[in-house]
Amino acid sequence: MKRKFTIKSLISIKNNLVNLWQLLQKLSGGLYVVVGVWLIFTTITLVFASSQPVDAFFVLGGSIRRETYVAQKAKQYPQTPILISHGSPDPCIWLIFQPELAELQNVWLEKCANSTFENFYYGIPILRRWGVHKVMLITSPSHLPRAKWMAQILLGAHGIWVETEIVQELGVPGNRESWVKTGLDLTRSFFWAILSQIIQPQCSNVTRLTEVDMQAWEQRGFHCEHQGGLRR
């Protein structure tokens, strides 16, 4: 009796495993279809977006010269919104834009990001809310090729076409790129490209440039990067 029970138990376990395997096959097949449709749709969206005009400037913080460059662009394209991700101190950016007589109303400062990955982590939801289809990514040679590849993966996954403007830095750059760092960032970018389709993190520290209180900053005191050549 004990042997019969054991044989029946083994048969039952085997059948359960077979059923589980068949279920996994069906689920994986369905997943392949969903991913395939998503890739086709995203590719079509990107092809269309590539032929459209740039509808947002996205500045990765790290050098004040990037903000100087985008201020000049703001003067040329006053209606195009600008997102500066963890850039220079707020008053420094304000001082950069003022001489250019640029439209400050369209400039937003995101101050949650503490890394290149987080630039995109917090920046993508903002760009999506703006309905952006083609973005001009502004960075520096010392930030490449990592930043460009991450932008193409993460923004591209949301149908946002990426063009880059490379702004030269003066002196010795503060960051150093390595292939290990690049590899790690690209790996997690692939994972986040999928997860960010359903997870939209929100930065609680986003300020419009017009909201910067220069009087309060003057009283408090602040320091700007020397490359900006600012005098106050």
Short mmCIF file of C-alpha atoms in Angstrom, two decimals:
data_model
loop_
_atom_site.label_atom_id
_atom_site.label_comp_id
_atom_site.label_asym_id
_atom_site.label_seq_id
_atom_site.Cartn_x
_atom_site.Cartn_y
_atom_site.Cartn_z
CA MET A 1 0.00 0.00 0.00
CA LYS A 2 2.81 2.35 0.88
CA ARG A 3 4.51 1.70 -2.48
CA LYS A 4 1.30 2.39 -4.40
CA PHE A 5 0.89 5.65 -2.55
CA THR A 6 4.44 6.63 -3.41
CA ILE A 7 4.00 5.83 -7.09
CA LYS A 8 0.74 7.77 -7.24
CA SER A 9 2.41 10.71 -5.53
CA LEU A 10 5.27 10.69 -8.04
CA ILE A 11 2.81 10.54 -10.94
CA SER A 12 0.85 13.43 -9.45
CA ILE A 13 4.02 15.50 -8.98
CA LYS A 14 5.10 14.74 -12.53
CA ASN A 15 1.71 15.81 -13.91
CA ASN A 16 1.83 19.01 -11.90
CA LEU A 17 5.29 19.80 -13.22
CA VAL A 18 4.14 19.13 -16.79
CA ASN A 19 1.14 21.42 -16.31
CA LEU A 20 3.36 24.10 -14.76
CA TRP A 21 5.81 23.87 -17.66
CA GLN A 22 2.98 24.17 -20.20
CA LEU A 23 1.64 27.20 -18.34
CA LEU A 24 5.07 28.83 -18.33
CA GLN A 25 5.39 28.19 -22.06
CA LYS A 26 2.05 29.87 -22.70
CA LEU A 27 2.96 32.83 -20.48
CA SER A 28 6.36 33.27 -22.11
CA GLY A 29 4.77 33.05 -25.55
CA GLY A 30 2.29 35.75 -24.59
CA LEU A 31 5.10 37.87 -23.17
CA TYR A 32 7.06 37.56 -26.42
CA VAL A 33 4.03 38.76 -28.35
CA VAL A 34 3.49 41.74 -26.03
CA VAL A 35 7.18 42.73 -26.14
CA GLY A 36 7.24 42.30 -29.91
CA VAL A 37 4.20 44.54 -30.41
CA TRP A 38 5.68 47.11 -28.01
CA LEU A 39 9.01 47.15 -29.89
CA ILE A 40 7.28 47.57 -33.25
CA PHE A 41 5.08 50.38 -31.94
CA THR A 42 8.03 52.12 -30.25
CA THR A 43 10.16 51.85 -33.40
CA ILE A 44 7.40 53.40 -35.53
CA THR A 45 6.98 56.18 -32.96
CA LEU A 46 10.72 56.89 -32.95
CA VAL A 47 10.92 57.00 -36.74
CA PHE A 48 8.10 59.52 -36.81
CA ALA A 49 9.60 61.56 -33.94
CA SER A 50 13.01 61.73 -35.64
CA SER A 51 11.57 63.90 -38.41
CA GLN A 52 9.90 66.34 -35.99
CA PRO A 53 11.44 69.52 -34.54
CA VAL A 54 13.02 69.39 -31.08
CA ASP A 55 10.30 70.08 -28.50
CA ALA A 56 12.42 70.09 -25.30
CA PHE A 57 15.98 70.69 -24.12
CA PHE A 58 17.23 68.28 -21.46
CA VAL A 59 20.38 69.41 -19.64
CA LEU A 60 22.37 66.93 -17.56
CA GLY A 61 23.95 68.70 -14.60
CA GLY A 62 27.70 68.60 -14.10
CA SER A 63 29.07 71.69 -15.81
CA ILE A 64 27.85 75.28 -15.77
CA ARG A 65 28.88 75.63 -19.41
CA ARG A 66 25.99 73.35 -20.38
CA GLU A 67 23.59 75.80 -18.78
CA THR A 68 25.29 78.73 -20.50
CA TYR A 69 24.81 76.96 -23.80
CA VAL A 70 21.13 76.17 -23.24
CA ALA A 71 20.48 79.80 -22.18
CA GLN A 72 21.61 80.87 -25.65
CA LYS A 73 19.31 78.24 -27.14
CA ALA A 74 16.44 79.54 -25.01
CA LYS A 75 16.86 82.95 -26.61
CA GLN A 76 16.58 81.37 -30.07
CA TYR A 77 13.70 79.05 -29.15
CA PRO A 78 11.72 80.83 -26.40
CA GLN A 79 8.74 78.49 -26.62
CA THR A 80 10.75 75.29 -26.18
CA PRO A 81 10.72 74.03 -22.57
CA ILE A 82 14.02 73.37 -20.81
CA LEU A 83 14.62 70.81 -18.07
CA ILE A 84 17.89 71.15 -16.14
CA SER A 85 18.53 68.04 -14.05
CA HIS A 86 20.51 68.78 -10.87
CA GLY A 87 22.58 71.52 -12.38
CA SER A 88 24.31 74.51 -10.83
CA PRO A 89 22.83 76.32 -7.79
CA ASP A 90 19.53 78.02 -8.64
CA PRO A 91 20.85 81.62 -8.45
CA CYS A 92 23.74 80.76 -10.78
CA ILE A 93 21.35 79.48 -13.41
CA TRP A 94 19.18 82.58 -12.96
CA LEU A 95 22.23 84.82 -13.50
CA ILE A 96 23.13 82.89 -16.65
CA PHE A 97 19.70 83.30 -18.22
CA GLN A 98 19.15 86.96 -17.32
CA PRO A 99 21.77 88.51 -19.67
CA GLU A 100 20.43 86.42 -22.55
CA LEU A 101 16.95 87.91 -22.00
CA ALA A 102 15.69 84.34 -22.31
CA GLU A 103 12.18 83.21 -21.40
CA LEU A 104 12.53 82.05 -17.79
CA GLN A 105 8.96 80.79 -17.63
CA ASN A 106 9.86 77.72 -19.70
CA VAL A 107 12.90 76.70 -17.65
CA TRP A 108 12.50 74.03 -14.97
CA LEU A 109 15.06 72.91 -12.39
CA GLU A 110 14.87 69.30 -11.18
CA LYS A 111 16.97 68.80 -8.05
CA CYS A 112 16.32 65.21 -6.98
CA ALA A 113 18.89 63.46 -9.19
CA ASN A 114 22.31 62.60 -7.80
CA SER A 115 23.68 60.57 -10.73
CA THR A 116 23.36 60.26 -14.49
CA PHE A 117 20.94 57.36 -14.09
CA GLU A 118 18.77 59.46 -11.76
CA ASN A 119 18.83 62.32 -14.29
CA PHE A 120 16.73 60.04 -16.49
CA TYR A 121 14.94 58.34 -13.59
CA TYR A 122 13.36 61.64 -12.52
CA GLY A 123 13.51 63.42 -15.88
CA ILE A 124 11.51 60.96 -17.99
CA PRO A 125 8.20 61.41 -16.11
CA ILE A 126 8.51 65.19 -16.50
CA LEU A 127 9.24 64.95 -20.23
CA ARG A 128 6.34 62.54 -20.66
CA ARG A 129 3.97 64.95 -18.91
CA TRP A 130 5.12 67.62 -21.34
CA GLY A 131 4.27 65.32 -24.25
CA VAL A 132 7.83 65.46 -25.60
CA HIS A 133 8.63 63.45 -28.75
CA LYS A 134 12.09 64.73 -29.63
CA VAL A 135 14.61 66.00 -27.08
CA MET A 136 17.93 67.77 -27.36
CA LEU A 137 20.24 66.22 -24.76
CA ILE A 138 22.94 68.66 -23.63
CA THR A 139 26.06 67.24 -22.02
CA SER A 140 29.88 67.35 -22.31
CA PRO A 141 32.61 65.14 -23.83
CA SER A 142 33.57 63.89 -20.35
CA HIS A 143 30.06 62.46 -20.04
CA LEU A 144 30.24 60.36 -23.20
CA PRO A 145 29.43 57.86 -24.53
CA ARG A 146 27.62 56.69 -21.40
CA ALA A 147 25.08 59.53 -21.19
CA LYS A 148 24.19 59.30 -24.88
CA TRP A 149 23.67 55.53 -24.80
CA MET A 150 21.59 55.74 -21.63
CA ALA A 151 19.42 58.45 -23.19
CA GLN A 152 18.86 56.39 -26.32
CA ILE A 153 17.83 53.36 -24.24
CA LEU A 154 15.69 55.08 -21.60
CA LEU A 155 14.12 57.88 -23.63
CA GLY A 156 13.87 55.69 -26.71
CA ALA A 157 11.83 53.15 -24.73
CA HIS A 158 9.20 55.87 -24.36
CA GLY A 159 9.21 56.83 -28.02
CA ILE A 160 11.33 59.95 -27.45
CA TRP A 161 13.97 60.56 -30.11
CA VAL A 162 17.30 61.86 -28.81
CA GLU A 163 19.70 64.31 -30.39
CA THR A 164 22.82 65.44 -28.54
CA GLU A 165 24.69 68.71 -28.22
CA ILE A 166 28.20 68.36 -26.83
CA VAL A 167 29.43 71.39 -24.89
CA GLN A 168 33.18 71.64 -24.36
CA GLU A 169 34.41 72.14 -20.79
CA LEU A 170 37.36 74.22 -19.66
CA GLY A 171 40.13 72.83 -17.49
CA VAL A 172 40.07 69.36 -15.98
CA PRO A 173 36.57 67.82 -15.87
CA GLY A 174 35.27 66.70 -12.51
CA ASN A 175 34.12 63.26 -13.63
CA ARG A 176 35.99 60.37 -15.22
CA GLU A 177 34.27 57.79 -17.39
CA SER A 178 35.16 54.09 -17.13
CA TRP A 179 33.89 51.06 -19.01
CA VAL A 180 32.89 49.40 -15.75
CA LYS A 181 30.73 52.38 -14.83
CA THR A 182 29.32 52.51 -18.34
CA GLY A 183 28.51 48.80 -18.34
CA LEU A 184 26.72 48.95 -14.98
CA ASP A 185 24.67 51.99 -15.97
CA LEU A 186 23.69 50.51 -19.33
CA THR A 187 22.66 47.23 -17.68
CA ARG A 188 20.30 48.87 -15.22
CA SER A 189 19.07 51.19 -17.98
CA PHE A 190 17.81 48.18 -19.95
CA PHE A 191 15.88 46.94 -16.91
CA TRP A 192 14.51 50.38 -16.09
CA ALA A 193 13.46 50.92 -19.72
CA ILE A 194 10.89 48.16 -19.11
CA LEU A 195 9.93 48.98 -15.52
CA SER A 196 9.52 52.69 -16.28
CA GLN A 197 6.61 51.84 -18.56
CA ILE A 198 4.51 51.30 -15.44
CA ILE A 199 6.51 53.04 -12.67
CA GLN A 200 6.70 56.82 -12.84
CA PRO A 201 8.79 58.25 -9.96
CA GLN A 202 8.03 61.85 -9.07
CA CYS A 203 10.61 64.38 -7.94
CA SER A 204 9.35 66.51 -5.06
CA ASN A 205 11.90 69.24 -5.74
CA VAL A 206 11.13 70.77 -9.13
CA THR A 207 11.25 74.56 -9.46
CA ARG A 208 10.44 76.94 -12.28
CA LEU A 209 13.32 79.39 -12.83
CA THR A 210 10.96 82.34 -12.34
CA GLU A 211 10.34 81.11 -8.78
CA VAL A 212 13.99 81.51 -7.71
CA ASP A 213 14.16 84.10 -4.91
CA MET A 214 17.33 86.01 -5.76
CA GLN A 215 16.98 88.39 -2.82
CA ALA A 216 16.97 85.48 -0.38
CA TRP A 217 19.95 83.90 -2.14
CA GLU A 218 21.91 87.16 -2.01
CA GLN A 219 21.38 87.34 1.73
CA ARG A 220 22.29 83.69 2.18
CA GLY A 221 25.29 83.75 -0.15
CA PHE A 222 26.16 81.34 -2.95
CA HIS A 223 29.07 80.26 -5.11
CA CYS A 224 29.05 79.59 -8.87
CA GLU A 225 31.43 77.43 -10.89
CA HIS A 226 34.30 79.53 -12.29
CA GLN A 227 33.65 78.30 -15.86
CA GLY A 228 30.45 80.32 -15.85
CA GLY A 229 32.39 83.59 -15.68
CA LEU A 230 29.60 85.14 -13.59
CA ARG A 231 29.98 88.42 -11.73
CA ARG A 232 27.54 89.47 -9.05
#
